[in-house]
Structure formats: C-alpha cells, structure tokens
Coordinates of C-alpha atoms and ligand atoms in Angstrom, one line a residue:
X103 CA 66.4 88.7 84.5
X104 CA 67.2 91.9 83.1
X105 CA 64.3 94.1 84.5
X106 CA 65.9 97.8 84.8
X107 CA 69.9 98.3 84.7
X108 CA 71.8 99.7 81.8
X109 CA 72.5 97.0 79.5
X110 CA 73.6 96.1 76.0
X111 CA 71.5 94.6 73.4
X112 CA 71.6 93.8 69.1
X113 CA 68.5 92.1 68.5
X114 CA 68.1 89.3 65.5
X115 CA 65.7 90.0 63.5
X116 CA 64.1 93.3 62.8
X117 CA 60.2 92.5 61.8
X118 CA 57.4 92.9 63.4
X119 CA 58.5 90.8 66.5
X120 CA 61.3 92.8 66.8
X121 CA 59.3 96.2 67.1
X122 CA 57.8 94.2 70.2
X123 CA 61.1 93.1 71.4
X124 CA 63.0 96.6 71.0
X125 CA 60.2 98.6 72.7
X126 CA 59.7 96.5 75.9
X127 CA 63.8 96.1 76.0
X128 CA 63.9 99.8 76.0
X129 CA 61.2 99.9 78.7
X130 CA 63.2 97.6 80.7
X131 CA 66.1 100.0 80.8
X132 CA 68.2 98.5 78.2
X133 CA 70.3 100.0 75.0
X134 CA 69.9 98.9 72.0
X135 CA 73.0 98.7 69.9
X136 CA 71.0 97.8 66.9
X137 CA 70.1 94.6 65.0
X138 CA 70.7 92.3 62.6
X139 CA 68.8 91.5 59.5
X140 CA 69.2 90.5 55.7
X141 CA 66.6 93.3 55.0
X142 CA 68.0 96.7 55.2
X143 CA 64.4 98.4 54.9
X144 CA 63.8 96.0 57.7
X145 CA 60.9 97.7 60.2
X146 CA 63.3 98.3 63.5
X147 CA 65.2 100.5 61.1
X148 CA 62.1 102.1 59.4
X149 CA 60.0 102.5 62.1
X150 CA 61.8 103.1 64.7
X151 CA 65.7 104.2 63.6
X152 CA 67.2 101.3 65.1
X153 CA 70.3 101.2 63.0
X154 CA 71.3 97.9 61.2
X155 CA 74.7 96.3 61.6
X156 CA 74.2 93.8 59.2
X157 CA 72.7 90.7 57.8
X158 CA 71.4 87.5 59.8
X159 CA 74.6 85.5 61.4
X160 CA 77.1 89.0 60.9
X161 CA 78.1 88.5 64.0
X162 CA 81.7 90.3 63.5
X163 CA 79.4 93.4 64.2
X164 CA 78.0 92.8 67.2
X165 CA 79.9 94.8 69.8
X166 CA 81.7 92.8 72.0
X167 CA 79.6 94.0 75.3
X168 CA 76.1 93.5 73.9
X169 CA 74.2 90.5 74.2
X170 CA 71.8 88.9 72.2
X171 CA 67.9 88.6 71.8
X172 CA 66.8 86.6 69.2
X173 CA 63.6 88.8 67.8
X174 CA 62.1 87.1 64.7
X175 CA 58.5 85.5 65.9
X176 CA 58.1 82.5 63.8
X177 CA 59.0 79.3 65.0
X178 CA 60.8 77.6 61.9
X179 CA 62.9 80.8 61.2
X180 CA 63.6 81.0 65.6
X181 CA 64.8 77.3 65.4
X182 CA 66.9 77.8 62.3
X183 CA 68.8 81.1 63.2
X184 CA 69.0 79.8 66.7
X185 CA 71.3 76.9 65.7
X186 CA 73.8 79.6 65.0
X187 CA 73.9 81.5 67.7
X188 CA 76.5 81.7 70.8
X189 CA 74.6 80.7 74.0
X190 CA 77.0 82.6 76.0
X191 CA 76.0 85.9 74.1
X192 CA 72.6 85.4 74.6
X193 CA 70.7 87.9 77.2
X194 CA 69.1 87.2 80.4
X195 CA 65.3 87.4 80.2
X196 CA 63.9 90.8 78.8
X197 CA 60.5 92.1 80.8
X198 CA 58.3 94.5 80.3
X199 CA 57.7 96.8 83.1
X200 CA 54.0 96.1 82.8
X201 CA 54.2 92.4 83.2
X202 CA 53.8 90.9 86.5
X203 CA 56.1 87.8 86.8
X204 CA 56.0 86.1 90.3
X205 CA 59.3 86.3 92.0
X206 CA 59.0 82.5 92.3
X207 CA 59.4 81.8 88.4
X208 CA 62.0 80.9 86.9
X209 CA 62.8 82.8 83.1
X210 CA 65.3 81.5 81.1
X211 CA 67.7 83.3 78.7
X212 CA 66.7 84.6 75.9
X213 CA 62.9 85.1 76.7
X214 CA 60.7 87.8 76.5
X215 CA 57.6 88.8 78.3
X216 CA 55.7 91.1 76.7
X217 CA 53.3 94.4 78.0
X218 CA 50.9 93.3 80.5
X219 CA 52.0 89.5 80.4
X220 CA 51.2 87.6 84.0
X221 CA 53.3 84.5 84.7
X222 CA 52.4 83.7 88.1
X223 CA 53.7 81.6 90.9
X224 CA 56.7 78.5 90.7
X225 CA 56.0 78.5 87.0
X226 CA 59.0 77.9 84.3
X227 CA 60.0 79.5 81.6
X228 CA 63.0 77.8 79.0
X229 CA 65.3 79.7 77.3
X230 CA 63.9 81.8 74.0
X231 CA 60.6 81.2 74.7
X232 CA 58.1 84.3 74.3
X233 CA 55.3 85.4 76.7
X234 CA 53.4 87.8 74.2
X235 CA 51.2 91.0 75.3
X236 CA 49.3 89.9 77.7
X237 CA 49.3 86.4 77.9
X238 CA 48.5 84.6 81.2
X239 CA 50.4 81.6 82.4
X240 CA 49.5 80.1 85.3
X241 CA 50.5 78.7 88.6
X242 CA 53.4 75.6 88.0
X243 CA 53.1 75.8 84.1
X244 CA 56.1 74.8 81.8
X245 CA 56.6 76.5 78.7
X246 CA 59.7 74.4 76.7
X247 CA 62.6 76.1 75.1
X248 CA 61.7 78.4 72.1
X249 CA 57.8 78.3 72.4
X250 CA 55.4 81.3 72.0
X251 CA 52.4 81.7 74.4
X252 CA 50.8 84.1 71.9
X253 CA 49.0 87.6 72.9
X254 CA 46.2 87.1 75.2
X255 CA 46.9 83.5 75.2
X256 CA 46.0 81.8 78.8
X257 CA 47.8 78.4 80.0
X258 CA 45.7 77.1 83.1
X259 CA 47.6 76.4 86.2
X260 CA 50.4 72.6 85.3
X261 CA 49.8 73.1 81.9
X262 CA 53.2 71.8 80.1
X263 CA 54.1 73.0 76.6
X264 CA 57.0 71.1 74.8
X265 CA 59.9 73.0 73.2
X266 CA 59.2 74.9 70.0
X267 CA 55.6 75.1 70.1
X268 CA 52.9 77.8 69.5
X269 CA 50.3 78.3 71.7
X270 CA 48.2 80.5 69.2
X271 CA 46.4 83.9 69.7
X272 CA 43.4 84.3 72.5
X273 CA 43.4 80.5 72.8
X274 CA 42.4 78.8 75.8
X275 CA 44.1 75.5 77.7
X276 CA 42.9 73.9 80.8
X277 CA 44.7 73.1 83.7
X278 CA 47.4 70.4 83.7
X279 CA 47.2 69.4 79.7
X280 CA 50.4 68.8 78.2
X281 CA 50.7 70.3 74.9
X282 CA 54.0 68.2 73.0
X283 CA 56.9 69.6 71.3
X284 CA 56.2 71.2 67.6
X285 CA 52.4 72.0 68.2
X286 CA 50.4 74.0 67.1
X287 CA 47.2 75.8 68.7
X288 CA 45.0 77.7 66.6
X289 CA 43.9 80.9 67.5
X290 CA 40.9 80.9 69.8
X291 CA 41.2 77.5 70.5
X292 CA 40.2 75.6 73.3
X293 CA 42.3 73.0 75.0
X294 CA 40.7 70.4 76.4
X295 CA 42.7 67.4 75.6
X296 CA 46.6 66.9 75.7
X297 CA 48.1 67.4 72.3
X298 CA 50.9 65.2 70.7
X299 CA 54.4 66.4 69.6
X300 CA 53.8 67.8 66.1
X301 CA 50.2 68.3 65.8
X302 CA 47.9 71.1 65.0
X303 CA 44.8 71.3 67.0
X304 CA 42.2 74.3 66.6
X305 CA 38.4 75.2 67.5
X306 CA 36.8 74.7 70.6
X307 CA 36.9 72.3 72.0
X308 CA 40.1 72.2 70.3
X309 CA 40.9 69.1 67.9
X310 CA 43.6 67.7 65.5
X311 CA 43.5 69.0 62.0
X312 CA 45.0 67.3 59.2
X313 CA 47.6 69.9 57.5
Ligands
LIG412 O1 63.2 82.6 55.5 C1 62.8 83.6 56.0 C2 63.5 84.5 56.9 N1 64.7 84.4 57.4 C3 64.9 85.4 58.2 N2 61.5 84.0 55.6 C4 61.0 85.2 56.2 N3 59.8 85.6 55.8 N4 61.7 86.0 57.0 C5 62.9 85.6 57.4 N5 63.8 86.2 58.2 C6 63.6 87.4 59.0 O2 62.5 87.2 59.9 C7 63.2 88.6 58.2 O3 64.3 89.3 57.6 C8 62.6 89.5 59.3 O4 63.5 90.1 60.1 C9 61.8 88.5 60.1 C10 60.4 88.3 59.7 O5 59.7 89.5 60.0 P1 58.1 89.6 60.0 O6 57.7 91.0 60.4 O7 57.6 89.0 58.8 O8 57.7 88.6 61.2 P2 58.2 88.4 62.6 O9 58.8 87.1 62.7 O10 59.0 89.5 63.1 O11 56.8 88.5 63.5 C11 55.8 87.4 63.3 O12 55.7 86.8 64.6 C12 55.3 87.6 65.6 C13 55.2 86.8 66.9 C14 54.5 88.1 62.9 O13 53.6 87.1 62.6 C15 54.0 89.0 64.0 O14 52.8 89.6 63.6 C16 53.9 88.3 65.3 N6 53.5 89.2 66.4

C-alpha cells in the first residue's frame, strides 16, 4: 500500500476520476509526474496544472520510475485501456489519509480508496478496484478486480462483488449477497437479493431491470 513515502505516479486518464485520484495520491505523499489522456484540455491539466505527457497507451513517456494508476471511472473504458497496460508498472494501492482501512485487509494494486472511505476488518480488495469517498465495506467483503464501490456506497459485512462491477451511488447491500461479475447497482438501491453476472438491478428493494 502506498500510504505516505515519496513515490512516482502518471495517472491514465485525466477526467473527472482523475481529479479524485490525483488529489488523494498527493495526500498520500506521492508525485505526480503527470498523465495521460487523448484530450489535451483534459481536466487534471485544466484544473489542476497536472501536465500531460500524451495520449491514452503513449507509454514511451512515462518515466521509467513512475508507476501507474489507471484514473478513468467508467467501467467499459477501465476494462478496455486496462488490456493495455503493463501489470508490473502498475502502483501499489493509493489511500487517502482520511480513509480508515483495517490493517487486516488486503488492497490490491492498482486501487484507490478515496476521502473518508472505511474498509474494515479481513476484507479484500482486487487489483484496480475503486473504494469511492466514503464508501463503507464491511467486515470479510470481496470486491473483484476493477469494480467501483461508488461514493457513500455501503457493502454489509461477506458481501462478494464479482470483477468489473458497479456498486452504484448511496446504494445499499445486505450482508453476505453476492453481487456477479458485470453488474450493475443503481444508485440508491437496496440489495436484498444476490444479483447475477451482467445484470442491472435498482430501487429498493432492489430488482432486475430490463436495459
Ligand atoms: O471512449 C471514450 C474514452 N476513452 C478514453 N469515451 C469517453 N467519454 N472518454 C474516454 N476516455 C477518457 O476517459 C477521456 O479522455 C477522459 O480522460 C476520461 C473520461 O473522463 P470523464 O470526466 O468523462 O469521466 P471519468 O471516467 O473520469 O469519471 C466518471 O466516473 C467517476 C467514477 C464520472 O462519471 C465521474 O463523475 C465519476 N466520479
């Protein structure tokens, strides 16, 4: 976990997710060498002068110390640019000095837990997978490589969510429910059911929709 000494970053991506990313990397301690992006206007550059080294996949530019954070937020585009990427370049977990991670979790490479996140005790994180700001997951849950627990998002205590998944905004899900690989929960939702690899479920109590 890199949680406070002087290290090397270029982020992927420089949208909105990336403002997220840059500020709690540079809260953690880290340097940000810059990012990559197709966009030159791109936000991290706009908003916060983070310089640009070049487009999506330049990775020629990249110095060779830095590692790498992938820091778009939606799913299709993380799974996509992802396929590219060198898994040996990729960072150890960024965390915000806010969040309160139990010092039994376990945080794969390439996540990031966010300002006032709580992931408490023997739970897992895989690699890439985001804990937003302030999003709660609970006691022996298992969030699956590249999934987003959303801001203010709460996963009871065993909850399982499969790889590349979105557990949406604010929503809700009960201890122990597996949620499958490629779902989606709504914002706001309710979980009260386990949800099957693919599917959308919203509402509350949540339930499948038909997209
Ligand atoms: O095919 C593409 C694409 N390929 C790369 N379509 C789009 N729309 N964007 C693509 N990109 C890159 O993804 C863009 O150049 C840019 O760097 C980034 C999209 O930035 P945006 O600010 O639109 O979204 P984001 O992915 O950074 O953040 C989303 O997810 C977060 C978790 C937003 O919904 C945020 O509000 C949210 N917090």
């Amino acid at each position: 976990m890199i949680d406070g000494a002087e290290e090397l970053v270029v982020l992927i991506g420089g949208g909105g997710h990336a403002l997220v990313v840059a500020e709690t990397a540079q809260a953690a301690g880290l340097r940000i060498a810059g990012f990559l992006d197709d966009d030159p206007n791109a936000p991290l550059a706009r908003r916060l002068g983070i310089e640009r080294l070049g487009p999506l996949g330049a990775w020629a530019s990249v110095p060779s110390e830095a590692r790498l954070v992938l820091a778009i937020g939606n799913l299709s585009i993380r799974s996509r640019v992802l396929a590219g990427v060198d898994a040996e370049r990729v960072a150890p977990a960024i965390v915000h000095t806010s969040a309160v991670v139990s010092p039994s979790a376990v945080l794969g490479k390439g996540v990031c837990v966010g300002p006032a996140a709580v992931i408490q005790t023997c739970a897992r994180v895989d690699d890439h997978a985001i804990i937003n700001t302030g999003a709660i997951v609970e006691h022996e849950c298992h969030v699956g490589f590249n999934s987003h627990v959303a801001p203010g998002a709460v996963l009871g205590g065993r909850t399982r969510v499969g790889n590349c998944s979105l557990v949406g905004l604010g929503s809700r899900v009960l201890p122990e429910i597996a949620i499958g690989a490629r779902a989606i929960v709504g914002a706001g939702a309710v979980v009260i059911h386990h949800v099957s690899d693919g599917a959308t479920v919203a509402g509350c109590p949540a339930r499948p929709l038909r997209v």
